[in-house]
GROMACS .gro file of N, CA, C and O in nm:
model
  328
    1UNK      N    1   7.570 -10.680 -15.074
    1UNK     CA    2   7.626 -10.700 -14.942
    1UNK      C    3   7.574 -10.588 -14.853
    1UNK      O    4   7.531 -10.481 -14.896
    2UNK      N    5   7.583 -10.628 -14.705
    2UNK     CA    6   7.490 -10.527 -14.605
    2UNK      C    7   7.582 -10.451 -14.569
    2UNK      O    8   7.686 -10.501 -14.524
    3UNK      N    9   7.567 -10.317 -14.579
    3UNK     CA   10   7.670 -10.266 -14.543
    3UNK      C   11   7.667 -10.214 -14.368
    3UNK      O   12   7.727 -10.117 -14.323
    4UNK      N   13   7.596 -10.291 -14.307
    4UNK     CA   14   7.540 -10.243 -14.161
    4UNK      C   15   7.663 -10.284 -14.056
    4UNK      O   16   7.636 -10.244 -13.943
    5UNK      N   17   7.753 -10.334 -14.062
    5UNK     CA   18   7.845 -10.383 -14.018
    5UNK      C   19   7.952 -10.280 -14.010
    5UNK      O   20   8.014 -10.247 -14.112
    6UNK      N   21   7.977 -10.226 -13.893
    6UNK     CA   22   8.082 -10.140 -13.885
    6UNK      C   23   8.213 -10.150 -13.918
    6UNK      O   24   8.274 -10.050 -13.954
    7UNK      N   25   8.291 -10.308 -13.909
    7UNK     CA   26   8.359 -10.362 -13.989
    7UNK      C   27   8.388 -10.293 -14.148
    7UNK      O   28   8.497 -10.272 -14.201
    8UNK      N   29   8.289 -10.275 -14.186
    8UNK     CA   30   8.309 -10.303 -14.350
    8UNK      C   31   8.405 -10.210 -14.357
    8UNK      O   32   8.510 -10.251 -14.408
    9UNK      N   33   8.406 -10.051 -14.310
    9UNK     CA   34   8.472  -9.911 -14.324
    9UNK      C   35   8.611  -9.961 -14.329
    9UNK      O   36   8.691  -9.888 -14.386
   10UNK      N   37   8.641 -10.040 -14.295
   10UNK     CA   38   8.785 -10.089 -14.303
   10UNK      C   39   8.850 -10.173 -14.442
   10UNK      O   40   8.963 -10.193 -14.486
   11UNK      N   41   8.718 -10.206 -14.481
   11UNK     CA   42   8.732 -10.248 -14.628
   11UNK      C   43   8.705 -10.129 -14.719
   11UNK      O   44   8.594 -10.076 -14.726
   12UNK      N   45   8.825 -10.083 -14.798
   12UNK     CA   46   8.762 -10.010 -14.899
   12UNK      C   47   8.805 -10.030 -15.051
   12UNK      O   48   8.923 -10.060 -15.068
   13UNK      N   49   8.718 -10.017 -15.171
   13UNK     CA   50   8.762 -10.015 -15.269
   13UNK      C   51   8.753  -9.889 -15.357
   13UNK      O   52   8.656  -9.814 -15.347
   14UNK      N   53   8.884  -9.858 -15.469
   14UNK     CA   54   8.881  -9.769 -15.526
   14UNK      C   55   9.011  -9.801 -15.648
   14UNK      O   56   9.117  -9.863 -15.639
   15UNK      N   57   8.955  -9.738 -15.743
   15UNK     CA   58   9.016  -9.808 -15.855
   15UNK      C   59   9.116  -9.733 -15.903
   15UNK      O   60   9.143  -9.737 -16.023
   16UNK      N   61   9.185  -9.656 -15.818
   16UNK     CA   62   9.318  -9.595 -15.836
   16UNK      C   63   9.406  -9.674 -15.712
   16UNK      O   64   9.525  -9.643 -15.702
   17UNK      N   65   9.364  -9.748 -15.643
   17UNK     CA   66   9.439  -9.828 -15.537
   17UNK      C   67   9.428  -9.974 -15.580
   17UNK      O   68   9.314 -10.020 -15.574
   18UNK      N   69   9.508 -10.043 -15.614
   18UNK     CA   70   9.537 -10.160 -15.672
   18UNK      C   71   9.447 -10.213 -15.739
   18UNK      O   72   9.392 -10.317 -15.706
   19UNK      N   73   9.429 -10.163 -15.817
   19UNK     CA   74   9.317 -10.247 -15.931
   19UNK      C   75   9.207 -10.206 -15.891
   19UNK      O   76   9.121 -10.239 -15.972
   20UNK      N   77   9.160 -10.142 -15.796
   20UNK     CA   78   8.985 -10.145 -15.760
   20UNK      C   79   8.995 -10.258 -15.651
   20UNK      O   80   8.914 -10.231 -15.562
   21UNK      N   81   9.052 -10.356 -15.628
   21UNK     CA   82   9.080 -10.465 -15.558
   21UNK      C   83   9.034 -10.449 -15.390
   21UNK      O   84   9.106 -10.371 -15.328
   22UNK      N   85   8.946 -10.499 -15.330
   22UNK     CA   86   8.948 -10.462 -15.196
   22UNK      C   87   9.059 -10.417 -15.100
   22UNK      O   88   9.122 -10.523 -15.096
   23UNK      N   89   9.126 -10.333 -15.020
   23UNK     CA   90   9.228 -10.297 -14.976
   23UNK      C   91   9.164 -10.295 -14.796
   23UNK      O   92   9.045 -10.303 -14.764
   24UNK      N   93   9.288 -10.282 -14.698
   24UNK     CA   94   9.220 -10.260 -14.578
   24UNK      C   95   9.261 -10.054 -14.608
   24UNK      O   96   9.349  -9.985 -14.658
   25UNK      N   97   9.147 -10.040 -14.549
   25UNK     CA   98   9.190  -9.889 -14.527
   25UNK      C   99   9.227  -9.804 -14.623
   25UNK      O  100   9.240  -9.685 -14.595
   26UNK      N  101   9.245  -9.843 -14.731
   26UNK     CA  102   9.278  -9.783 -14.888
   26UNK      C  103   9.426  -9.797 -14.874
   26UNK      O  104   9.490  -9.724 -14.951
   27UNK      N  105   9.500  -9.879 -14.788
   27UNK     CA  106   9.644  -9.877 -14.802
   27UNK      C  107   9.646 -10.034 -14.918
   27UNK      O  108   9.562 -10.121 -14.941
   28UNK      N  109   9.763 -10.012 -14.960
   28UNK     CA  110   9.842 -10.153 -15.077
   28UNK      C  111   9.805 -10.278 -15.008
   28UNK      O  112   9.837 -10.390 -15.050
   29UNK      N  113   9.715 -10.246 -14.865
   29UNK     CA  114   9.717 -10.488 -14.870
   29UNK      C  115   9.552 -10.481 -14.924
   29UNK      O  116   9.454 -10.409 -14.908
   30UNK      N  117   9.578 -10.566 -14.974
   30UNK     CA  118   9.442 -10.629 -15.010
   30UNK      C  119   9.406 -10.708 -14.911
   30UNK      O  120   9.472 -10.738 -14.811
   31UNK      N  121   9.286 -10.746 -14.945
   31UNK     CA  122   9.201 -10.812 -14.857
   31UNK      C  123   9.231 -10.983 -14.882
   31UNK      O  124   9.220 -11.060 -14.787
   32UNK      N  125   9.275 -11.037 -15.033
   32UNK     CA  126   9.318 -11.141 -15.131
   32UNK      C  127   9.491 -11.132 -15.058
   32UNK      O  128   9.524 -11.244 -15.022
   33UNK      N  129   9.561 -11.065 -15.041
   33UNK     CA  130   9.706 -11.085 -14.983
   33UNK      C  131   9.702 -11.125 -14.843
   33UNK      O  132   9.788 -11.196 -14.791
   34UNK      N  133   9.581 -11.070 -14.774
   34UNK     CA  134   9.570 -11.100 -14.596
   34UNK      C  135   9.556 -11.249 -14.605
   34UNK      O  136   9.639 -11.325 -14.556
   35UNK      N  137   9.439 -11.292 -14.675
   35UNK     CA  138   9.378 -11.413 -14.698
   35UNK      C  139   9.475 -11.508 -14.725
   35UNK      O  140   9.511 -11.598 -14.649
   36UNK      N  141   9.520 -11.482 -14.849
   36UNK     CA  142   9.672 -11.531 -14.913
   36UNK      C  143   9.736 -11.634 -14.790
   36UNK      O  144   9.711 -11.749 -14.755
   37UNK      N  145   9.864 -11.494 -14.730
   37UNK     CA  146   9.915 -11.519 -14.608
   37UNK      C  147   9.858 -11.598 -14.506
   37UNK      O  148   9.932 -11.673 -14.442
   38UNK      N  149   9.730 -11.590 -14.480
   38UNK     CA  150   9.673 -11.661 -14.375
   38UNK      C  151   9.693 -11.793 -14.424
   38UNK      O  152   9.780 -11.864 -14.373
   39UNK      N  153   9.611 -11.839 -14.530
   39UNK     CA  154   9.622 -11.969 -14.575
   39UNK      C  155   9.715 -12.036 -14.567
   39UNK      O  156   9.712 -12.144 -14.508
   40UNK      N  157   9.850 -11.975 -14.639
   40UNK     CA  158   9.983 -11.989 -14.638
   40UNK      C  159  10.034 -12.040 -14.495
   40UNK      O  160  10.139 -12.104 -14.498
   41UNK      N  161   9.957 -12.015 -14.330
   41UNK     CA  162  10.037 -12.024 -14.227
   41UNK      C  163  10.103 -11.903 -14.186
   41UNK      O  164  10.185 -11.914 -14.094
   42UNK      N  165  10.088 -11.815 -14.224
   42UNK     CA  166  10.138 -11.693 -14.167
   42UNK      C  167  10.042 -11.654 -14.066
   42UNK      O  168   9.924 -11.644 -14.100
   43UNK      N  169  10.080 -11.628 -13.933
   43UNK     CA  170  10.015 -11.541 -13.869
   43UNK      C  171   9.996 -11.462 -13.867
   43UNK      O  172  10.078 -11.396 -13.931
   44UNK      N  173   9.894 -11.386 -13.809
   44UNK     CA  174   9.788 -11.239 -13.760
   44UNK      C  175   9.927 -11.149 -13.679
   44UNK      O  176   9.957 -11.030 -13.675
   45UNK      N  177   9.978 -11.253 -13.630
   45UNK     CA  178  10.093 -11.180 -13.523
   45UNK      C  179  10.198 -11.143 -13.629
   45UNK      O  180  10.220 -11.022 -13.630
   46UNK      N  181  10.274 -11.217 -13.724
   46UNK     CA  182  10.355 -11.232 -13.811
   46UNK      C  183  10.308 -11.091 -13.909
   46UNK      O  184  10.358 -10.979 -13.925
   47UNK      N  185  10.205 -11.152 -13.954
   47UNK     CA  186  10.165 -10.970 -14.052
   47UNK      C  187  10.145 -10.871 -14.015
   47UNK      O  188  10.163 -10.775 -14.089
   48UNK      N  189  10.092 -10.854 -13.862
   48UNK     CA  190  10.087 -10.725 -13.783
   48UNK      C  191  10.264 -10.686 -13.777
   48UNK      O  192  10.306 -10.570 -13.783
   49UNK      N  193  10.343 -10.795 -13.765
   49UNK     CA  194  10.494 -10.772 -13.733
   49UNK      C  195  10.508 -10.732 -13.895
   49UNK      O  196  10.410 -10.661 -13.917
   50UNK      N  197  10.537 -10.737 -13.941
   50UNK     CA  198  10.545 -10.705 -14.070
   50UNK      C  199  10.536 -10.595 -14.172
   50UNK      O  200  10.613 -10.550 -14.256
   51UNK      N  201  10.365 -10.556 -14.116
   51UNK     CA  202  10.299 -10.408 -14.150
   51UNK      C  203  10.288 -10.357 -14.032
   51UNK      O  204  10.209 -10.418 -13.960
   52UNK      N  205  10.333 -10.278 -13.993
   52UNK     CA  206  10.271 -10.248 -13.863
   52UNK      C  207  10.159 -10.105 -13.862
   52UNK      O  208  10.111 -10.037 -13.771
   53UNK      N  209  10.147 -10.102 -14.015
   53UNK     CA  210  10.010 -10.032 -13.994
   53UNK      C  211   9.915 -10.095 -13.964
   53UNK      O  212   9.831 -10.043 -13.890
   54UNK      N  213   9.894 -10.259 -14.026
   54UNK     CA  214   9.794 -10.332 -13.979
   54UNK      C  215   9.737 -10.314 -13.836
   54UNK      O  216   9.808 -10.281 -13.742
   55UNK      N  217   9.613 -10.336 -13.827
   55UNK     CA  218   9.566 -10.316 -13.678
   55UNK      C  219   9.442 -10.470 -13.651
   55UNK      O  220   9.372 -10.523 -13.737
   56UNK      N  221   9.450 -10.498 -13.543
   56UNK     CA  222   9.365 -10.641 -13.495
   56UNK      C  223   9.243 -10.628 -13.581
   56UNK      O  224   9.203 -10.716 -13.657
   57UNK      N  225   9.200 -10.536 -13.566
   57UNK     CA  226   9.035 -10.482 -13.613
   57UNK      C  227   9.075 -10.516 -13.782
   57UNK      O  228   8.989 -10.575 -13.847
   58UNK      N  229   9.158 -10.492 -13.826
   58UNK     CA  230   9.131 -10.526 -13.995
   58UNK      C  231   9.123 -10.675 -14.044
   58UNK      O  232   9.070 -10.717 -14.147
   59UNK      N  233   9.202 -10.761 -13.926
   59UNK     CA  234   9.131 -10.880 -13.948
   59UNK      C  235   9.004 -10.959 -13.945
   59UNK      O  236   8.969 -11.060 -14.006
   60UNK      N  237   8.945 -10.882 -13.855
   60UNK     CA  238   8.779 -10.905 -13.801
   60UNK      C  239   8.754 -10.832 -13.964
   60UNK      O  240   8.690 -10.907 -14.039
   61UNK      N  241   8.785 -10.729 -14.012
   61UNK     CA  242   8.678 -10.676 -14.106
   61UNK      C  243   8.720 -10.786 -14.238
   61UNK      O  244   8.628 -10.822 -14.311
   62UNK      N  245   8.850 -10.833 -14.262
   62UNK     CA  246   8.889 -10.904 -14.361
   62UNK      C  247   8.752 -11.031 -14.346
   62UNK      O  248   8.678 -11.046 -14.443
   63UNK      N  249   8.739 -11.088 -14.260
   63UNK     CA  250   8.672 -11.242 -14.241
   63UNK      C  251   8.524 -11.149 -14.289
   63UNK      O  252   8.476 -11.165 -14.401
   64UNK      N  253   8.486 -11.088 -14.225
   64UNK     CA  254   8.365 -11.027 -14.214
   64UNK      C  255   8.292 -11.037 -14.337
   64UNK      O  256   8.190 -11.094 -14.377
   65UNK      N  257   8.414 -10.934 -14.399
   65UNK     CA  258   8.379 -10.877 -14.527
   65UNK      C  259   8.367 -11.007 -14.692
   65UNK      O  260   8.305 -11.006 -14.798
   66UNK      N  261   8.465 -11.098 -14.625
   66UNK     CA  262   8.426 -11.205 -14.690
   66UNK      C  263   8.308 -11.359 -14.666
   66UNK      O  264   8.249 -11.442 -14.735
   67UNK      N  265   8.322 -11.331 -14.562
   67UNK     CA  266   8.224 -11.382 -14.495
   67UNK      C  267   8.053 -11.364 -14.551
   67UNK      O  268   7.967 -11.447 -14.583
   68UNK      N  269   8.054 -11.250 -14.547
   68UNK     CA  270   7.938 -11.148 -14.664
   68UNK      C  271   7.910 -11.176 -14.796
   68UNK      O  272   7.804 -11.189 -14.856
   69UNK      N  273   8.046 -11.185 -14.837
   69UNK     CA  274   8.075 -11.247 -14.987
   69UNK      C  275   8.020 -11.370 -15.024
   69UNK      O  276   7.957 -11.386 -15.129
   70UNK      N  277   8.052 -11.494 -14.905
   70UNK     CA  278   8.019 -11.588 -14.911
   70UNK      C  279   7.857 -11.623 -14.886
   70UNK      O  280   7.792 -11.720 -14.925
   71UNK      N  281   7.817 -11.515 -14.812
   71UNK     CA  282   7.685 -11.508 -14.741
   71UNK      C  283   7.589 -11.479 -14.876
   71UNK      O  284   7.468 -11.498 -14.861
   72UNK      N  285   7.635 -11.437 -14.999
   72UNK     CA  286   7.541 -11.365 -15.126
   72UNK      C  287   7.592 -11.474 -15.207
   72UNK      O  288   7.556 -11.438 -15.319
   73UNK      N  289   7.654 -11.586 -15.222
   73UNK     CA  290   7.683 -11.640 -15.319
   73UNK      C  291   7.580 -11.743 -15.383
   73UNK      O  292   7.550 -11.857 -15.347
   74UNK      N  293   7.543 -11.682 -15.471
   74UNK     CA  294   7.397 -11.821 -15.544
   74UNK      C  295   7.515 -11.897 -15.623
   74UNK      O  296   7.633 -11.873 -15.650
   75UNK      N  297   7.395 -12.031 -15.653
   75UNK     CA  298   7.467 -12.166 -15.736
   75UNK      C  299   7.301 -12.161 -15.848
   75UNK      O  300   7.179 -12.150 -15.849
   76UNK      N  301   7.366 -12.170 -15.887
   76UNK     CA  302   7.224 -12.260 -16.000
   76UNK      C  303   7.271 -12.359 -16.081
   76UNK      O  304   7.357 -12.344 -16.168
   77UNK      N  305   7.207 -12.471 -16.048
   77UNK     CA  306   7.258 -12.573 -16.118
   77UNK      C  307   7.228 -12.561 -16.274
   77UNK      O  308   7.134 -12.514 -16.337
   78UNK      N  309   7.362 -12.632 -16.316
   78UNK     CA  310   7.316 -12.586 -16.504
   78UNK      C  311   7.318 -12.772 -16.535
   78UNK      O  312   7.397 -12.850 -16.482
   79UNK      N  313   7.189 -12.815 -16.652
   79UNK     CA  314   7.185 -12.914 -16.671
   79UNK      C  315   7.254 -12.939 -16.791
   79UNK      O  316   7.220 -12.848 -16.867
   80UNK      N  317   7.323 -13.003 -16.839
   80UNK     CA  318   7.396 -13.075 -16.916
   80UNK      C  319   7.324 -13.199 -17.039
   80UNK      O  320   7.281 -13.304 -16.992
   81UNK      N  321   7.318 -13.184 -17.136
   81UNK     CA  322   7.260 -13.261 -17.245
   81UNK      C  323   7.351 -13.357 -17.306
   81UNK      O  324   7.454 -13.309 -17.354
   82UNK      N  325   7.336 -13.466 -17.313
   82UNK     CA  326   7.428 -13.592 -17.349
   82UNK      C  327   7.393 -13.571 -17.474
   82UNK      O  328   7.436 -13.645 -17.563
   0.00000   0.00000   0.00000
């Protein structure tokens, strides 16, 4: 992943903070709990109310940073023998 994106600094991982698990900022949310919630119908407004360490900018880096993820993902097809 590119790390040229000023975004990313907001993603950090370290493996004394929840598993190694992506975190925003090295605080307890993960990047997998933002996502979570979102899916779920929770709002950006709702989790900022919530955490209020959260800040607008960690959502831009959340999409970003997965976004990236998605951006490196190979497939190789595997063939199958009857």
């Amino acid at each position: 992943m590119t790390k040229s994106n000023p975004l990313f600094s907001r993603i950090t991982i370290d493996t004394k903070v929840m598993l190694g698990k992506p975190t925003i900022r090295g605080m307890r949310i993960t990047v997998e709990q933002i996502l979570k919630s979102l899916s779920a119908g929770i709002s950006q407004q709702d989790l900022l109310d919530e955490y209020p360490e959260l800040e607008a900018e960690d959502f831009q880096a959340v999409f970003a940073y997965v976004a990236a993820l998605v951006e490196e993902e190979q497939v190789f097809p595997i063939q199958v023998s009857a």
